[in-house]
Amino acid sequence: MKYKAPGKCPVCGEKLSITKLNCPKCTTTIEGDFHPCEFCRLPDDDLEFIKVFIKCRGNIKDVEKELGISYPTVRGKLDTVIKGLGYEIPSKELIKEKAAISATRNEIIDQLSKGEISSKEATERLKNL
């Protein structure tokens, strides 16, 4: 019987590495420090969610219908998978800050194109963002 390799240490919770590979046909054994793919480390429920998400082509409304869950629950599950893959979820404050910087940048470029400010002034303002 084959079992799914655990992704985290049951004692300390750190990511596990694979140190031995074996061919069941010829019994060749290779030892080293091998890392499984990021998806292999995810729990089964996260993998099932990913399958549904891909099947639905990333359409959250379709994922809602398929799984019978609400939009916030879909977003929460997606955030869990993203974190499980080792990526950070930007905070709402960071998203707002980036949007404000982008709006200011566009405003500076617009003022430059209208001749309201010089290229030197636009450059300085953009550097200070």
CSV table of N, CA and C in Angstrom, one decimal, residues 11-117:
chain,number,residue,atom,x,y,z
A,11,VAL,N,6.6,16.5,14.7
A,11,VAL,CA,7.1,17.0,16.0
A,11,VAL,C,7.2,18.5,16.1
A,12,CYS,N,7.9,19.1,15.1
A,12,CYS,CA,8.2,20.6,15.2
A,12,CYS,C,7.4,21.4,14.1
A,13,GLY,N,6.8,20.7,13.1
A,13,GLY,CA,6.1,21.4,12.1
A,13,GLY,C,6.9,21.9,10.9
A,14,GLU,N,8.2,21.7,10.9
A,14,GLU,CA,9.0,22.2,9.8
A,14,GLU,C,8.8,21.4,8.6
A,15,LYS,N,9.1,21.9,7.4
A,15,LYS,CA,9.0,21.2,6.1
A,15,LYS,C,10.0,20.0,6.1
A,16,LEU,N,9.5,18.9,5.7
A,16,LEU,CA,10.3,17.7,5.6
A,16,LEU,C,11.0,17.7,4.2
A,17,SER,N,12.2,17.1,4.2
A,17,SER,CA,12.9,16.8,2.9
A,17,SER,C,12.9,15.3,2.7
A,18,ILE,N,13.0,14.9,1.4
A,18,ILE,CA,13.1,13.5,1.1
A,18,ILE,C,14.6,13.2,1.0
A,19,THR,N,15.0,12.1,1.7
A,19,THR,CA,16.4,11.8,1.7
A,19,THR,C,16.7,10.5,1.0
A,20,LYS,N,15.7,9.7,0.6
A,20,LYS,CA,16.0,8.4,0.0
A,20,LYS,C,14.9,8.1,-1.1
A,21,LEU,N,15.3,7.7,-2.3
A,21,LEU,CA,14.4,7.3,-3.3
A,21,LEU,C,14.7,5.9,-3.7
A,22,ASN,N,13.7,5.1,-4.0
A,22,ASN,CA,13.9,3.7,-4.3
A,22,ASN,C,13.1,3.3,-5.5
A,23,CYS,N,13.7,2.6,-6.5
A,23,CYS,CA,13.0,2.0,-7.6
A,23,CYS,C,12.4,0.7,-7.2
A,24,PRO,N,11.1,0.5,-7.3
A,24,PRO,CA,10.5,-0.8,-6.9
A,24,PRO,C,10.8,-1.9,-7.9
A,25,LYS,N,11.2,-1.6,-9.1
A,25,LYS,CA,11.4,-2.6,-10.1
A,25,LYS,C,12.9,-3.2,-10.0
A,26,CYS,N,13.9,-2.3,-10.0
A,26,CYS,CA,15.3,-2.8,-10.0
A,26,CYS,C,15.9,-2.6,-8.7
A,27,THR,N,15.3,-2.1,-7.7
A,27,THR,CA,15.7,-1.8,-6.4
A,27,THR,C,16.9,-0.8,-6.3
A,28,THR,N,17.1,0.0,-7.3
A,28,THR,CA,18.1,1.1,-7.2
A,28,THR,C,17.7,2.0,-6.1
A,29,THR,N,18.6,2.5,-5.3
A,29,THR,CA,18.3,3.4,-4.2
A,29,THR,C,19.2,4.6,-4.4
A,30,ILE,N,18.6,5.8,-4.3
A,30,ILE,CA,19.4,7.1,-4.4
A,30,ILE,C,19.2,7.8,-3.1
A,31,GLU,N,20.3,8.2,-2.5
A,31,GLU,CA,20.2,9.0,-1.3
A,31,GLU,C,20.7,10.4,-1.5
A,32,GLY,N,20.0,11.4,-0.9
A,32,GLY,CA,20.4,12.8,-1.0
A,32,GLY,C,19.4,13.7,-0.3
A,33,ASP,N,19.3,14.9,-0.7
A,33,ASP,CA,18.4,15.8,0.0
A,33,ASP,C,17.5,16.3,-1.1
A,34,PHE,N,16.3,15.8,-1.3
A,34,PHE,CA,15.4,16.1,-2.3
A,34,PHE,C,14.1,16.8,-1.7
A,35,HIS,N,13.7,17.8,-2.4
A,35,HIS,CA,12.5,18.6,-2.0
A,35,HIS,C,11.3,18.3,-2.9
A,36,PRO,N,10.2,17.9,-2.3
A,36,PRO,CA,9.0,17.7,-3.1
A,36,PRO,C,8.4,19.0,-3.7
A,37,CYS,N,7.6,18.9,-4.6
A,37,CYS,CA,7.0,20.2,-5.2
A,37,CYS,C,6.1,20.8,-4.1
A,38,GLU,N,5.9,22.1,-4.2
A,38,GLU,CA,5.1,22.9,-3.2
A,38,GLU,C,3.7,22.3,-3.0
A,39,PHE,N,3.1,21.8,-4.1
A,39,PHE,CA,1.8,21.3,-4.0
A,39,PHE,C,1.7,20.0,-3.2
A,40,CYS,N,2.8,19.2,-3.3
A,40,CYS,CA,2.9,17.9,-2.5
A,40,CYS,C,2.8,18.1,-1.0
A,41,ARG,N,3.2,19.3,-0.6
A,41,ARG,CA,3.2,19.6,0.9
A,41,ARG,C,1.8,20.1,1.4
A,42,LEU,N,0.9,20.4,0.5
A,42,LEU,CA,-0.4,20.9,0.9
A,42,LEU,C,-1.3,19.7,1.4
A,43,PRO,N,-2.1,20.1,2.4
A,43,PRO,CA,-3.0,19.1,2.9
A,43,PRO,C,-4.0,18.7,1.8
A,44,ASP,N,-4.6,17.5,1.9
A,44,ASP,CA,-5.6,17.0,0.9
A,44,ASP,C,-6.7,17.9,0.6
A,45,ASP,N,-7.3,18.6,1.6
A,45,ASP,CA,-8.4,19.5,1.4
A,45,ASP,C,-8.0,20.7,0.6
A,46,ASP,N,-6.8,21.2,0.7
A,46,ASP,CA,-6.3,22.3,-0.1
A,46,ASP,C,-6.1,21.8,-1.6
A,47,LEU,N,-5.6,20.6,-1.7
A,47,LEU,CA,-5.4,20.0,-3.1
A,47,LEU,C,-6.8,19.9,-3.8
A,48,GLU,N,-7.8,19.4,-3.0
A,48,GLU,CA,-9.1,19.3,-3.6
A,48,GLU,C,-9.7,20.6,-4.0
A,49,PHE,N,-9.4,21.6,-3.2
A,49,PHE,CA,-9.9,23.0,-3.5
A,49,PHE,C,-9.2,23.5,-4.8
A,50,ILE,N,-7.9,23.2,-4.9
A,50,ILE,CA,-7.2,23.6,-6.1
A,50,ILE,C,-7.7,23.0,-7.4
A,51,LYS,N,-8.1,21.7,-7.3
A,51,LYS,CA,-8.6,21.0,-8.4
A,51,LYS,C,-9.9,21.6,-8.9
A,52,VAL,N,-10.8,21.9,-7.9
A,52,VAL,CA,-12.1,22.6,-8.2
A,52,VAL,C,-11.8,24.0,-8.8
A,53,PHE,N,-10.9,24.7,-8.2
A,53,PHE,CA,-10.6,26.1,-8.7
A,53,PHE,C,-10.1,26.0,-10.1
A,54,ILE,N,-9.2,25.1,-10.4
A,54,ILE,CA,-8.8,25.0,-11.8
A,54,ILE,C,-9.9,24.5,-12.8
A,55,LYS,N,-10.6,23.5,-12.3
A,55,LYS,CA,-11.8,23.0,-13.1
A,55,LYS,C,-12.7,24.2,-13.5
A,56,CYS,N,-12.9,25.1,-12.5
A,56,CYS,CA,-13.8,26.2,-12.7
A,56,CYS,C,-13.1,27.4,-13.4
A,57,ARG,N,-11.8,27.2,-13.8
A,57,ARG,CA,-11.0,28.2,-14.5
A,57,ARG,C,-10.8,29.5,-13.7
A,58,GLY,N,-10.8,29.3,-12.4
A,58,GLY,CA,-10.6,30.4,-11.5
A,58,GLY,C,-11.8,31.3,-11.2
A,59,ASN,N,-12.9,30.9,-11.8
A,59,ASN,CA,-14.2,31.7,-11.6
A,59,ASN,C,-14.7,31.4,-10.2
A,60,ILE,N,-14.6,32.4,-9.4
A,60,ILE,CA,-15.0,32.2,-8.0
A,60,ILE,C,-16.5,31.9,-7.8
A,61,LYS,N,-17.4,32.5,-8.7
A,61,LYS,CA,-18.8,32.2,-8.6
A,61,LYS,C,-19.0,30.7,-8.9
A,62,ASP,N,-18.3,30.1,-9.9
A,62,ASP,CA,-18.5,28.7,-10.2
A,62,ASP,C,-17.9,27.8,-9.1
A,63,VAL,N,-16.8,28.3,-8.4
A,63,VAL,CA,-16.3,27.5,-7.3
A,63,VAL,C,-17.3,27.5,-6.1
A,64,GLU,N,-18.0,28.7,-5.9
A,64,GLU,CA,-19.0,28.8,-4.9
A,64,GLU,C,-20.1,27.7,-5.1
A,65,LYS,N,-20.6,27.7,-6.4
A,65,LYS,CA,-21.6,26.7,-6.7
A,65,LYS,C,-21.2,25.3,-6.6
A,66,GLU,N,-20.0,25.0,-7.1
A,66,GLU,CA,-19.4,23.6,-7.1
A,66,GLU,C,-19.3,23.1,-5.7
A,67,LEU,N,-18.7,23.9,-4.8
A,67,LEU,CA,-18.5,23.5,-3.4
A,67,LEU,C,-19.6,23.8,-2.4
A,68,GLY,N,-20.6,24.7,-2.9
A,68,GLY,CA,-21.7,25.0,-2.0
A,68,GLY,C,-21.2,25.9,-0.8
A,69,ILE,N,-20.3,26.8,-1.1
A,69,ILE,CA,-19.8,27.7,-0.1
A,69,ILE,C,-19.9,29.1,-0.5
A,70,SER,N,-19.8,30.1,0.4
A,70,SER,CA,-19.9,31.5,0.1
A,70,SER,C,-18.6,32.1,-0.5
A,71,TYR,N,-18.8,33.3,-1.1
A,71,TYR,CA,-17.7,34.0,-1.6
A,71,TYR,C,-16.5,34.2,-0.6
A,72,PRO,N,-16.8,34.7,0.6
A,72,PRO,CA,-15.8,34.9,1.6
A,72,PRO,C,-15.0,33.6,1.9
A,73,THR,N,-15.8,32.5,1.9
A,73,THR,CA,-15.2,31.2,2.2
A,73,THR,C,-14.2,30.7,1.1
A,74,VAL,N,-14.6,31.0,-0.1
A,74,VAL,CA,-13.8,30.7,-1.3
A,74,VAL,C,-12.5,31.5,-1.2
A,75,ARG,N,-12.6,32.8,-0.9
A,75,ARG,CA,-11.5,33.7,-0.8
A,75,ARG,C,-10.6,33.2,0.4
A,76,GLY,N,-11.2,32.8,1.5
A,76,GLY,CA,-10.4,32.3,2.6
A,76,GLY,C,-9.6,31.1,2.3
A,77,LYS,N,-10.3,30.1,1.6
A,77,LYS,CA,-9.6,28.9,1.1
A,77,LYS,C,-8.5,29.2,0.2
A,78,LEU,N,-8.7,30.2,-0.7
A,78,LEU,CA,-7.7,30.5,-1.7
A,78,LEU,C,-6.5,31.2,-1.0
A,79,ASP,N,-6.8,32.0,0.0
A,79,ASP,CA,-5.7,32.6,0.8
A,79,ASP,C,-4.9,31.6,1.6
A,80,THR,N,-5.6,30.6,2.1
A,80,THR,CA,-4.9,29.5,2.8
A,80,THR,C,-4.0,28.7,1.8
A,81,VAL,N,-4.4,28.4,0.6
A,81,VAL,CA,-3.6,27.7,-0.4
A,81,VAL,C,-2.4,28.6,-0.7
A,82,ILE,N,-2.6,29.9,-0.9
A,82,ILE,CA,-1.5,30.8,-1.3
A,82,ILE,C,-0.5,30.8,-0.2
A,83,LYS,N,-0.9,30.9,1.0
A,83,LYS,CA,0.0,30.9,2.2
A,83,LYS,C,0.7,29.6,2.3
A,84,GLY,N,0.0,28.5,2.0
A,84,GLY,CA,0.6,27.1,2.1
A,84,GLY,C,1.6,26.9,1.0
A,85,LEU,N,1.6,27.7,-0.1
A,85,LEU,CA,2.6,27.6,-1.1
A,85,LEU,C,3.8,28.5,-0.8
A,86,GLY,N,3.7,29.2,0.3
A,86,GLY,CA,4.8,30.0,0.7
A,86,GLY,C,4.8,31.5,0.3
A,87,TYR,N,3.6,31.9,-0.3
A,87,TYR,CA,3.5,33.3,-0.7
A,87,TYR,C,2.8,34.1,0.4
A,88,GLU,N,3.1,35.4,0.4
A,88,GLU,CA,2.4,36.3,1.3
A,88,GLU,C,1.2,36.9,0.7
A,89,ILE,N,0.2,37.1,1.5
A,89,ILE,CA,-1.0,37.8,1.1
A,89,ILE,C,-0.9,39.3,1.5
A,90,PRO,N,-0.9,40.2,0.6
A,90,PRO,CA,-0.8,41.6,0.9
A,90,PRO,C,-1.9,42.0,1.8
A,91,SER,N,-1.7,42.8,2.8
A,91,SER,CA,-2.7,43.4,3.6
A,91,SER,C,-3.5,44.4,2.9
A,92,LYS,N,-4.7,44.7,3.4
A,92,LYS,CA,-5.6,45.7,2.7
A,92,LYS,C,-4.9,47.0,2.8
A,93,GLU,N,-4.2,47.3,3.8
A,93,GLU,CA,-3.5,48.6,3.9
A,93,GLU,C,-2.5,48.8,2.8
A,94,LEU,N,-1.7,47.7,2.6
A,94,LEU,CA,-0.6,47.7,1.6
A,94,LEU,C,-1.3,47.9,0.2
A,95,ILE,N,-2.4,47.2,0.0
A,95,ILE,CA,-3.1,47.3,-1.3
A,95,ILE,C,-3.5,48.8,-1.6
A,96,LYS,N,-4.1,49.4,-0.5
A,96,LYS,CA,-4.6,50.7,-0.6
A,96,LYS,C,-3.4,51.7,-0.8
A,97,GLU,N,-2.3,51.4,-0.1
A,97,GLU,CA,-1.1,52.3,-0.3
A,97,GLU,C,-0.5,52.2,-1.7
A,98,LYS,N,-0.5,51.0,-2.3
A,98,LYS,CA,0.0,50.8,-3.7
A,98,LYS,C,-0.9,51.5,-4.6
A,99,ALA,N,-2.2,51.4,-4.4
A,99,ALA,CA,-3.2,52.1,-5.3
A,99,ALA,C,-3.0,53.6,-5.2
A,100,ALA,N,-2.8,54.1,-4.0
A,100,ALA,CA,-2.6,55.6,-3.9
A,100,ALA,C,-1.3,56.0,-4.6
A,101,ILE,N,-0.3,55.3,-4.5
A,101,ILE,CA,1.0,55.6,-5.1
A,101,ILE,C,0.8,55.6,-6.7
A,102,SER,N,0.1,54.6,-7.1
A,102,SER,CA,-0.2,54.5,-8.6
A,102,SER,C,-1.0,55.6,-9.1
A,103,ALA,N,-2.0,56.1,-8.3
A,103,ALA,CA,-2.8,57.2,-8.7
A,103,ALA,C,-2.0,58.5,-8.7
A,104,THR,N,-1.1,58.7,-7.7
A,104,THR,CA,-0.3,59.8,-7.7
A,104,THR,C,0.7,59.8,-8.9
A,105,ARG,N,1.3,58.7,-9.2
A,105,ARG,CA,2.2,58.5,-10.3
A,105,ARG,C,1.4,58.9,-11.6
A,106,ASN,N,0.2,58.4,-11.8
A,106,ASN,CA,-0.6,58.8,-13.0
A,106,ASN,C,-0.9,60.3,-13.0
A,107,GLU,N,-1.1,60.9,-11.9
A,107,GLU,CA,-1.4,62.3,-11.8
A,107,GLU,C,-0.2,63.1,-12.2
A,108,ILE,N,1.0,62.7,-11.8
A,108,ILE,CA,2.2,63.4,-12.1
A,108,ILE,C,2.5,63.3,-13.6
A,109,ILE,N,2.3,62.1,-14.2
A,109,ILE,CA,2.5,61.9,-15.6
A,109,ILE,C,1.5,62.7,-16.4
A,110,ASP,N,0.3,62.8,-15.9
A,110,ASP,CA,-0.8,63.6,-16.6
A,110,ASP,C,-0.4,65.1,-16.6
A,111,GLN,N,0.0,65.6,-15.4
A,111,GLN,CA,0.5,67.0,-15.3
A,111,GLN,C,1.6,67.3,-16.3
A,112,LEU,N,2.6,66.3,-16.4
A,112,LEU,CA,3.7,66.5,-17.3
A,112,LEU,C,3.2,66.6,-18.7
A,113,SER,N,2.3,65.7,-19.1
A,113,SER,CA,1.8,65.6,-20.5
A,113,SER,C,1.1,66.9,-20.8
A,114,LYS,N,0.4,67.5,-19.8
A,114,LYS,CA,-0.3,68.8,-20.1
A,114,LYS,C,0.6,70.0,-20.0
A,115,GLY,N,1.8,69.8,-19.7
A,115,GLY,CA,2.8,70.9,-19.6
A,115,GLY,C,2.6,71.7,-18.3
A,116,GLU,N,1.9,71.2,-17.3
A,116,GLU,CA,1.7,71.9,-16.1
A,116,GLU,C,3.0,71.9,-15.2
A,117,ILE,N,3.8,70.8,-15.3
A,117,ILE,CA,5.1,70.7,-14.6
A,117,ILE,C,6.2,70.4,-15.6
